Amino acid sequence: MIAIGSDHGGYALKEQIKKHLDELGLAYKDCGTDSDASCDYPIYGEAVARAVADGEAERGIVICGTGIGISISANKVKGIRAALCGDCYSAEYTRRHNDANVLALGARVLGEGLAEKIVDTFLSTEFEGGRHARRVALIAELEERERQ
Ligand code: RB5
């Protein structure tokens, strides 16, 4: 299951990515928004992040105009490693090295074709583990210390 959400700036791309997921036969939960009416990206970043953090979804996709505000928001939820990607290399390596569980996209930055390729790369790449698992564990420790 993939959780997907956007603000108004990412709404059109979210609908396009949903069609792409349909074509791939991948199940998703649409966490909103439901139109291109102006709304607040932290609400949708949190909704997707919670679905992933709670185990309802294995991965998340968040989209706003730049991808920045919604990725910052998603990263505030414990256990979330949201990565803003504007190219396939970053999408591959944030899975291989960071075990990123949420992909953030900037709808006003990316073309539709590139956005789909980034999604494909993110969803098909596995975490390498090894020395990278130690580093991801350090991120979790940092998160715990900040919450105390
Ligand atoms: C909305 O206009 C815009 O600020 C939002 O989509 C996003 O780019 C914020 O980071």
mmCIF file with all atom_site columns, C-alpha atoms and ligand atoms in Angstrom:
data_model
loop_
_atom_site.group_PDB
_atom_site.id
_atom_site.type_symbol
_atom_site.label_atom_id
_atom_site.label_alt_id
_atom_site.label_comp_id
_atom_site.label_asym_id
_atom_site.label_entity_id
_atom_site.label_seq_id
_atom_site.pdbx_PDB_ins_code
_atom_site.Cartn_x
_atom_site.Cartn_y
_atom_site.Cartn_z
_atom_site.occupancy
_atom_site.B_iso_or_equiv
_atom_site.pdbx_formal_charge
_atom_site.auth_seq_id
_atom_site.auth_comp_id
_atom_site.auth_asym_id
_atom_site.auth_atom_id
_atom_site.pdbx_PDB_model_num
ATOM   1   C CA . MET A 1 1   ? 0.000  0.000  0.000   1.00 0.00 ? 1   MET A CA 1
ATOM   2   C CA . ILE A 1 2   ? 1.235  3.487  -0.891  1.00 0.00 ? 2   ILE A CA 1
ATOM   3   C CA . ALA A 1 3   ? -0.113 6.590  0.844   1.00 0.00 ? 3   ALA A CA 1
ATOM   4   C CA . ILE A 1 4   ? -0.238 9.639  -1.411  1.00 0.00 ? 4   ILE A CA 1
ATOM   5   C CA . GLY A 1 5   ? -1.160 13.227 -0.622  1.00 0.00 ? 5   GLY A CA 1
ATOM   6   C CA . SER A 1 6   ? -0.682 16.768 -1.828  1.00 0.00 ? 6   SER A CA 1
ATOM   7   C CA . ASP A 1 7   ? -1.730 20.353 -1.349  1.00 0.00 ? 7   ASP A CA 1
ATOM   8   C CA . HIS A 1 8   ? -3.384 22.346 -4.145  1.00 0.00 ? 8   HIS A CA 1
ATOM   9   C CA . GLY A 1 9   ? -0.014 22.972 -5.813  1.00 0.00 ? 9   GLY A CA 1
ATOM   10  C CA . GLY A 1 10  ? 0.532  19.226 -6.140  1.00 0.00 ? 10  GLY A CA 1
ATOM   11  C CA . TYR A 1 11  ? -3.047 18.160 -6.801  1.00 0.00 ? 11  TYR A CA 1
ATOM   12  C CA . ALA A 1 12  ? -2.807 17.712 -10.587 1.00 0.00 ? 12  ALA A CA 1
ATOM   13  C CA . LEU A 1 13  ? 0.428  15.733 -10.303 1.00 0.00 ? 13  LEU A CA 1
ATOM   14  C CA . LYS A 1 14  ? -1.084 13.601 -7.522  1.00 0.00 ? 14  LYS A CA 1
ATOM   15  C CA . GLU A 1 15  ? -3.976 12.673 -9.808  1.00 0.00 ? 15  GLU A CA 1
ATOM   16  C CA . GLN A 1 16  ? -1.512 11.809 -12.575 1.00 0.00 ? 16  GLN A CA 1
ATOM   17  C CA . ILE A 1 17  ? 0.643  9.691  -10.258 1.00 0.00 ? 17  ILE A CA 1
ATOM   18  C CA . LYS A 1 18  ? -2.502 7.867  -9.052  1.00 0.00 ? 18  LYS A CA 1
ATOM   19  C CA . LYS A 1 19  ? -3.295 6.952  -12.678 1.00 0.00 ? 19  LYS A CA 1
ATOM   20  C CA . HIS A 1 20  ? 0.279  5.729  -13.060 1.00 0.00 ? 20  HIS A CA 1
ATOM   21  C CA . LEU A 1 21  ? -0.045 3.583  -9.913  1.00 0.00 ? 21  LEU A CA 1
ATOM   22  C CA . ASP A 1 22  ? -3.321 2.190  -11.307 1.00 0.00 ? 22  ASP A CA 1
ATOM   23  C CA . GLU A 1 23  ? -1.503 1.224  -14.508 1.00 0.00 ? 23  GLU A CA 1
ATOM   24  C CA . LEU A 1 24  ? 1.179  -0.502 -12.455 1.00 0.00 ? 24  LEU A CA 1
ATOM   25  C CA . GLY A 1 25  ? -1.474 -2.325 -10.412 1.00 0.00 ? 25  GLY A CA 1
ATOM   26  C CA . LEU A 1 26  ? -0.240 -0.786 -7.151  1.00 0.00 ? 26  LEU A CA 1
ATOM   27  C CA . ALA A 1 27  ? -2.716 -0.085 -4.343  1.00 0.00 ? 27  ALA A CA 1
ATOM   28  C CA . TYR A 1 28  ? -2.758 3.356  -2.781  1.00 0.00 ? 28  TYR A CA 1
ATOM   29  C CA . LYS A 1 29  ? -4.591 5.409  -0.186  1.00 0.00 ? 29  LYS A CA 1
ATOM   30  C CA . ASP A 1 30  ? -5.359 8.990  -1.251  1.00 0.00 ? 30  ASP A CA 1
ATOM   31  C CA . CYS A 1 31  ? -4.898 11.205 1.804   1.00 0.00 ? 31  CYS A CA 1
ATOM   32  C CA . GLY A 1 32  ? -6.130 14.333 -0.051  1.00 0.00 ? 32  GLY A CA 1
ATOM   33  C CA . THR A 1 33  ? -6.420 17.101 -1.009  1.00 0.00 ? 33  THR A CA 1
ATOM   34  C CA . ASP A 1 34  ? -9.424 16.599 -3.245  1.00 0.00 ? 34  ASP A CA 1
ATOM   35  C CA . SER A 1 35  ? -9.248 19.655 -5.520  1.00 0.00 ? 35  SER A CA 1
ATOM   36  C CA . ASP A 1 36  ? -6.968 22.489 -6.594  1.00 0.00 ? 36  ASP A CA 1
ATOM   37  C CA . ALA A 1 37  ? -8.571 24.855 -4.058  1.00 0.00 ? 37  ALA A CA 1
ATOM   38  C CA . SER A 1 38  ? -6.003 26.517 -1.825  1.00 0.00 ? 38  SER A CA 1
ATOM   39  C CA . CYS A 1 39  ? -5.166 24.475 1.281   1.00 0.00 ? 39  CYS A CA 1
ATOM   40  C CA . ASP A 1 40  ? -2.357 23.916 3.798   1.00 0.00 ? 40  ASP A CA 1
ATOM   41  C CA . TYR A 1 41  ? 0.373  21.403 2.927   1.00 0.00 ? 41  TYR A CA 1
ATOM   42  C CA . PRO A 1 42  ? 1.248  20.377 6.537   1.00 0.00 ? 42  PRO A CA 1
ATOM   43  C CA . ILE A 1 43  ? -2.170 18.693 6.867   1.00 0.00 ? 43  ILE A CA 1
ATOM   44  C CA . TYR A 1 44  ? -1.515 16.375 3.928   1.00 0.00 ? 44  TYR A CA 1
ATOM   45  C CA . GLY A 1 45  ? 2.135  15.824 4.731   1.00 0.00 ? 45  GLY A CA 1
ATOM   46  C CA . GLU A 1 46  ? 1.115  14.655 8.195   1.00 0.00 ? 46  GLU A CA 1
ATOM   47  C CA . ALA A 1 47  ? -1.703 12.429 6.872   1.00 0.00 ? 47  ALA A CA 1
ATOM   48  C CA . VAL A 1 48  ? 0.631  10.551 4.537   1.00 0.00 ? 48  VAL A CA 1
ATOM   49  C CA . ALA A 1 49  ? 3.394  10.357 7.132   1.00 0.00 ? 49  ALA A CA 1
ATOM   50  C CA . ARG A 1 50  ? 1.013  8.930  9.757   1.00 0.00 ? 50  ARG A CA 1
ATOM   51  C CA . ALA A 1 51  ? -0.219 6.253  7.362   1.00 0.00 ? 51  ALA A CA 1
ATOM   52  C CA . VAL A 1 52  ? 3.409  5.179  6.845   1.00 0.00 ? 52  VAL A CA 1
ATOM   53  C CA . ALA A 1 53  ? 4.456  5.530  10.492  1.00 0.00 ? 53  ALA A CA 1
ATOM   54  C CA . ASP A 1 54  ? 1.403  3.505  11.630  1.00 0.00 ? 54  ASP A CA 1
ATOM   55  C CA . GLY A 1 55  ? 2.203  0.712  9.169   1.00 0.00 ? 55  GLY A CA 1
ATOM   56  C CA . GLU A 1 56  ? -0.941 1.231  7.096   1.00 0.00 ? 56  GLU A CA 1
ATOM   57  C CA . ALA A 1 57  ? 1.250  2.050  4.091   1.00 0.00 ? 57  ALA A CA 1
ATOM   58  C CA . GLU A 1 58  ? 4.746  0.777  3.261   1.00 0.00 ? 58  GLU A CA 1
ATOM   59  C CA . ARG A 1 59  ? 5.727  3.965  1.448   1.00 0.00 ? 59  ARG A CA 1
ATOM   60  C CA . GLY A 1 60  ? 4.384  7.464  1.008   1.00 0.00 ? 60  GLY A CA 1
ATOM   61  C CA . ILE A 1 61  ? 4.391  10.070 -1.735  1.00 0.00 ? 61  ILE A CA 1
ATOM   62  C CA . VAL A 1 62  ? 3.851  13.745 -0.866  1.00 0.00 ? 62  VAL A CA 1
ATOM   63  C CA . ILE A 1 63  ? 3.559  16.552 -3.397  1.00 0.00 ? 63  ILE A CA 1
ATOM   64  C CA . CYS A 1 64  ? 3.353  20.336 -3.148  1.00 0.00 ? 64  CYS A CA 1
ATOM   65  C CA . GLY A 1 65  ? 4.512  23.137 -5.421  1.00 0.00 ? 65  GLY A CA 1
ATOM   66  C CA . THR A 1 66  ? 8.179  22.776 -4.568  1.00 0.00 ? 66  THR A CA 1
ATOM   67  C CA . GLY A 1 67  ? 7.985  19.567 -2.543  1.00 0.00 ? 67  GLY A CA 1
ATOM   68  C CA . ILE A 1 68  ? 9.756  21.398 0.255   1.00 0.00 ? 68  ILE A CA 1
ATOM   69  C CA . GLY A 1 69  ? 6.986  22.428 2.656   1.00 0.00 ? 69  GLY A CA 1
ATOM   70  C CA . ILE A 1 70  ? 5.272  19.058 2.535   1.00 0.00 ? 70  ILE A CA 1
ATOM   71  C CA . SER A 1 71  ? 8.543  17.155 3.006   1.00 0.00 ? 71  SER A CA 1
ATOM   72  C CA . ILE A 1 72  ? 9.480  19.289 6.016   1.00 0.00 ? 72  ILE A CA 1
ATOM   73  C CA . SER A 1 73  ? 6.029  18.534 7.457   1.00 0.00 ? 73  SER A CA 1
ATOM   74  C CA . ALA A 1 74  ? 6.215  14.773 6.826   1.00 0.00 ? 74  ALA A CA 1
ATOM   75  C CA . ASN A 1 75  ? 9.647  14.639 8.443   1.00 0.00 ? 75  ASN A CA 1
ATOM   76  C CA . LYS A 1 76  ? 8.172  15.911 11.740  1.00 0.00 ? 76  LYS A CA 1
ATOM   77  C CA . VAL A 1 77  ? 6.368  12.582 12.219  1.00 0.00 ? 77  VAL A CA 1
ATOM   78  C CA . LYS A 1 78  ? 8.406  10.051 14.184  1.00 0.00 ? 78  LYS A CA 1
ATOM   79  C CA . GLY A 1 79  ? 9.963  7.350  12.050  1.00 0.00 ? 79  GLY A CA 1
ATOM   80  C CA . ILE A 1 80  ? 9.549  9.222  8.788   1.00 0.00 ? 80  ILE A CA 1
ATOM   81  C CA . ARG A 1 81  ? 12.448 9.761  6.421   1.00 0.00 ? 81  ARG A CA 1
ATOM   82  C CA . ALA A 1 82  ? 10.997 11.894 3.647   1.00 0.00 ? 82  ALA A CA 1
ATOM   83  C CA . ALA A 1 83  ? 13.283 12.679 0.715   1.00 0.00 ? 83  ALA A CA 1
ATOM   84  C CA . LEU A 1 84  ? 12.660 15.457 -1.790  1.00 0.00 ? 84  LEU A CA 1
ATOM   85  C CA . CYS A 1 85  ? 13.862 14.118 -5.143  1.00 0.00 ? 85  CYS A CA 1
ATOM   86  C CA . GLY A 1 86  ? 14.191 15.969 -8.423  1.00 0.00 ? 86  GLY A CA 1
ATOM   87  C CA . ASP A 1 87  ? 16.112 13.240 -10.258 1.00 0.00 ? 87  ASP A CA 1
ATOM   88  C CA . CYS A 1 88  ? 16.256 9.449  -10.493 1.00 0.00 ? 88  CYS A CA 1
ATOM   89  C CA . TYR A 1 89  ? 19.757 9.176  -9.002  1.00 0.00 ? 89  TYR A CA 1
ATOM   90  C CA . SER A 1 90  ? 18.551 10.796 -5.771  1.00 0.00 ? 90  SER A CA 1
ATOM   91  C CA . ALA A 1 91  ? 15.443 8.604  -5.732  1.00 0.00 ? 91  ALA A CA 1
ATOM   92  C CA . GLU A 1 92  ? 17.587 5.474  -6.120  1.00 0.00 ? 92  GLU A CA 1
ATOM   93  C CA . TYR A 1 93  ? 20.161 6.409  -3.522  1.00 0.00 ? 93  TYR A CA 1
ATOM   94  C CA . THR A 1 94  ? 17.772 7.711  -0.912  1.00 0.00 ? 94  THR A CA 1
ATOM   95  C CA . ARG A 1 95  ? 16.243 4.219  -0.955  1.00 0.00 ? 95  ARG A CA 1
ATOM   96  C CA . ARG A 1 96  ? 19.598 2.390  -1.073  1.00 0.00 ? 96  ARG A CA 1
ATOM   97  C CA . HIS A 1 97  ? 21.360 4.485  1.550   1.00 0.00 ? 97  HIS A CA 1
ATOM   98  C CA . ASN A 1 98  ? 18.746 6.352  3.637   1.00 0.00 ? 98  ASN A CA 1
ATOM   99  C CA . ASP A 1 99  ? 15.893 3.811  3.553   1.00 0.00 ? 99  ASP A CA 1
ATOM   100 C CA . ALA A 1 100 ? 13.631 6.788  2.822   1.00 0.00 ? 100 ALA A CA 1
ATOM   101 C CA . ASN A 1 101 ? 10.011 5.799  3.372   1.00 0.00 ? 101 ASN A CA 1
ATOM   102 C CA . VAL A 1 102 ? 8.363  8.904  1.893   1.00 0.00 ? 102 VAL A CA 1
ATOM   103 C CA . LEU A 1 103 ? 9.114  10.472 -1.500  1.00 0.00 ? 103 LEU A CA 1
ATOM   104 C CA . ALA A 1 104 ? 8.480  14.209 -1.881  1.00 0.00 ? 104 ALA A CA 1
ATOM   105 C CA . LEU A 1 105 ? 7.956  15.778 -5.315  1.00 0.00 ? 105 LEU A CA 1
ATOM   106 C CA . GLY A 1 106 ? 7.758  19.394 -6.457  1.00 0.00 ? 106 GLY A CA 1
ATOM   107 C CA . ALA A 1 107 ? 4.916  19.641 -8.968  1.00 0.00 ? 107 ALA A CA 1
ATOM   108 C CA . ARG A 1 108 ? 5.989  23.099 -10.143 1.00 0.00 ? 108 ARG A CA 1
ATOM   109 C CA . VAL A 1 109 ? 9.562  21.910 -10.611 1.00 0.00 ? 109 VAL A CA 1
ATOM   110 C CA . LEU A 1 110 ? 9.185  18.590 -12.405 1.00 0.00 ? 110 LEU A CA 1
ATOM   111 C CA . GLY A 1 111 ? 7.758  17.530 -15.734 1.00 0.00 ? 111 GLY A CA 1
ATOM   112 C CA . GLU A 1 112 ? 5.177  14.740 -15.647 1.00 0.00 ? 112 GLU A CA 1
ATOM   113 C CA . GLY A 1 113 ? 7.402  12.149 -17.309 1.00 0.00 ? 113 GLY A CA 1
ATOM   114 C CA . LEU A 1 114 ? 10.305 12.734 -14.954 1.00 0.00 ? 114 LEU A CA 1
ATOM   115 C CA . ALA A 1 115 ? 7.999  12.638 -11.908 1.00 0.00 ? 115 ALA A CA 1
ATOM   116 C CA . GLU A 1 116 ? 6.722  9.200  -12.961 1.00 0.00 ? 116 GLU A CA 1
ATOM   117 C CA . LYS A 1 117 ? 10.265 7.879  -13.475 1.00 0.00 ? 117 LYS A CA 1
ATOM   118 C CA . ILE A 1 118 ? 11.276 9.169  -10.050 1.00 0.00 ? 118 ILE A CA 1
ATOM   119 C CA . VAL A 1 119 ? 8.272  7.377  -8.513  1.00 0.00 ? 119 VAL A CA 1
ATOM   120 C CA . ASP A 1 120 ? 9.161  4.151  -10.378 1.00 0.00 ? 120 ASP A CA 1
ATOM   121 C CA . THR A 1 121 ? 12.757 4.328  -9.171  1.00 0.00 ? 121 THR A CA 1
ATOM   122 C CA . PHE A 1 122 ? 11.780 5.082  -5.578  1.00 0.00 ? 122 PHE A CA 1
ATOM   123 C CA . LEU A 1 123 ? 9.264  2.231  -5.414  1.00 0.00 ? 123 LEU A CA 1
ATOM   124 C CA . SER A 1 124 ? 11.491 -0.382 -7.058  1.00 0.00 ? 124 SER A CA 1
ATOM   125 C CA . THR A 1 125 ? 14.739 0.192  -5.156  1.00 0.00 ? 125 THR A CA 1
ATOM   126 C CA . GLU A 1 126 ? 15.582 -1.656 -1.937  1.00 0.00 ? 126 GLU A CA 1
ATOM   127 C CA . PHE A 1 127 ? 17.589 -0.497 1.072   1.00 0.00 ? 127 PHE A CA 1
ATOM   128 C CA . GLU A 1 128 ? 21.168 -1.820 1.060   1.00 0.00 ? 128 GLU A CA 1
ATOM   129 C CA . GLY A 1 129 ? 21.509 -2.147 4.831   1.00 0.00 ? 129 GLY A CA 1
ATOM   130 C CA . GLY A 1 130 ? 25.060 -2.786 6.103   1.00 0.00 ? 130 GLY A CA 1
ATOM   131 C CA . ARG A 1 131 ? 26.881 0.413  7.050   1.00 0.00 ? 131 ARG A CA 1
ATOM   132 C CA . HIS A 1 132 ? 23.835 2.384  5.940   1.00 0.00 ? 132 HIS A CA 1
ATOM   133 C CA . ALA A 1 133 ? 21.689 0.662  8.587   1.00 0.00 ? 133 ALA A CA 1
ATOM   134 C CA . ARG A 1 134 ? 24.048 2.048  11.238  1.00 0.00 ? 134 ARG A CA 1
ATOM   135 C CA . ARG A 1 135 ? 23.591 5.567  9.869   1.00 0.00 ? 135 ARG A CA 1
ATOM   136 C CA . VAL A 1 136 ? 19.811 5.263  9.660   1.00 0.00 ? 136 VAL A CA 1
ATOM   137 C CA . ALA A 1 137 ? 19.840 4.003  13.276  1.00 0.00 ? 137 ALA A CA 1
ATOM   138 C CA . LEU A 1 138 ? 21.805 7.138  14.232  1.00 0.00 ? 138 LEU A CA 1
ATOM   139 C CA . ILE A 1 139 ? 19.064 9.268  12.665  1.00 0.00 ? 139 ILE A CA 1
ATOM   140 C CA . ALA A 1 140 ? 16.509 7.450  14.836  1.00 0.00 ? 140 ALA A CA 1
ATOM   141 C CA . GLU A 1 141 ? 18.673 8.022  17.934  1.00 0.00 ? 141 GLU A CA 1
ATOM   142 C CA . LEU A 1 142 ? 18.919 11.708 17.075  1.00 0.00 ? 142 LEU A CA 1
ATOM   143 C CA . GLU A 1 143 ? 15.151 11.854 16.739  1.00 0.00 ? 143 GLU A CA 1
ATOM   144 C CA . GLU A 1 144 ? 14.723 10.223 20.175  1.00 0.00 ? 144 GLU A CA 1
ATOM   145 C CA . ARG A 1 145 ? 17.125 12.691 21.833  1.00 0.00 ? 145 ARG A CA 1
ATOM   146 C CA . GLU A 1 146 ? 15.337 15.665 20.288  1.00 0.00 ? 146 GLU A CA 1
ATOM   147 C CA . ARG A 1 147 ? 12.024 14.446 21.680  1.00 0.00 ? 147 ARG A CA 1
ATOM   148 C CA . GLN A 1 148 ? 13.247 14.196 25.277  1.00 0.00 ? 148 GLN A CA 1
HETATM 149 C C1 . RB5 B 2 .   ? 1.627  26.762 -2.230  1.00 0.00 ? 1   RB5 B C1 1
HETATM 150 O O1 . RB5 B 2 .   ? 1.478  27.927 -2.968  1.00 0.00 ? 1   RB5 B O1 1
HETATM 151 C C2 . RB5 B 2 .   ? 3.097  26.433 -2.045  1.00 0.00 ? 1   RB5 B C2 1
HETATM 152 O O2 . RB5 B 2 .   ? 3.649  27.274 -1.101  1.00 0.00 ? 1   RB5 B O2 1
HETATM 153 C C3 . RB5 B 2 .   ? 3.250  24.983 -1.636  1.00 0.00 ? 1   RB5 B C3 1
HETATM 154 O O3 . RB5 B 2 .   ? 2.686  24.155 -2.600  1.00 0.00 ? 1   RB5 B O3 1
HETATM 155 C C4 . RB5 B 2 .   ? 4.676  24.494 -1.446  1.00 0.00 ? 1   RB5 B C4 1
HETATM 156 O O4 . RB5 B 2 .   ? 5.463  24.794 -2.560  1.00 0.00 ? 1   RB5 B O4 1
HETATM 157 C C5 . RB5 B 2 .   ? 5.324  24.849 -0.182  1.00 0.00 ? 1   RB5 B C5 1
HETATM 158 O O5 . RB5 B 2 .   ? 6.446  24.443 0.133   1.00 0.00 ? 1   RB5 B O5 1
#
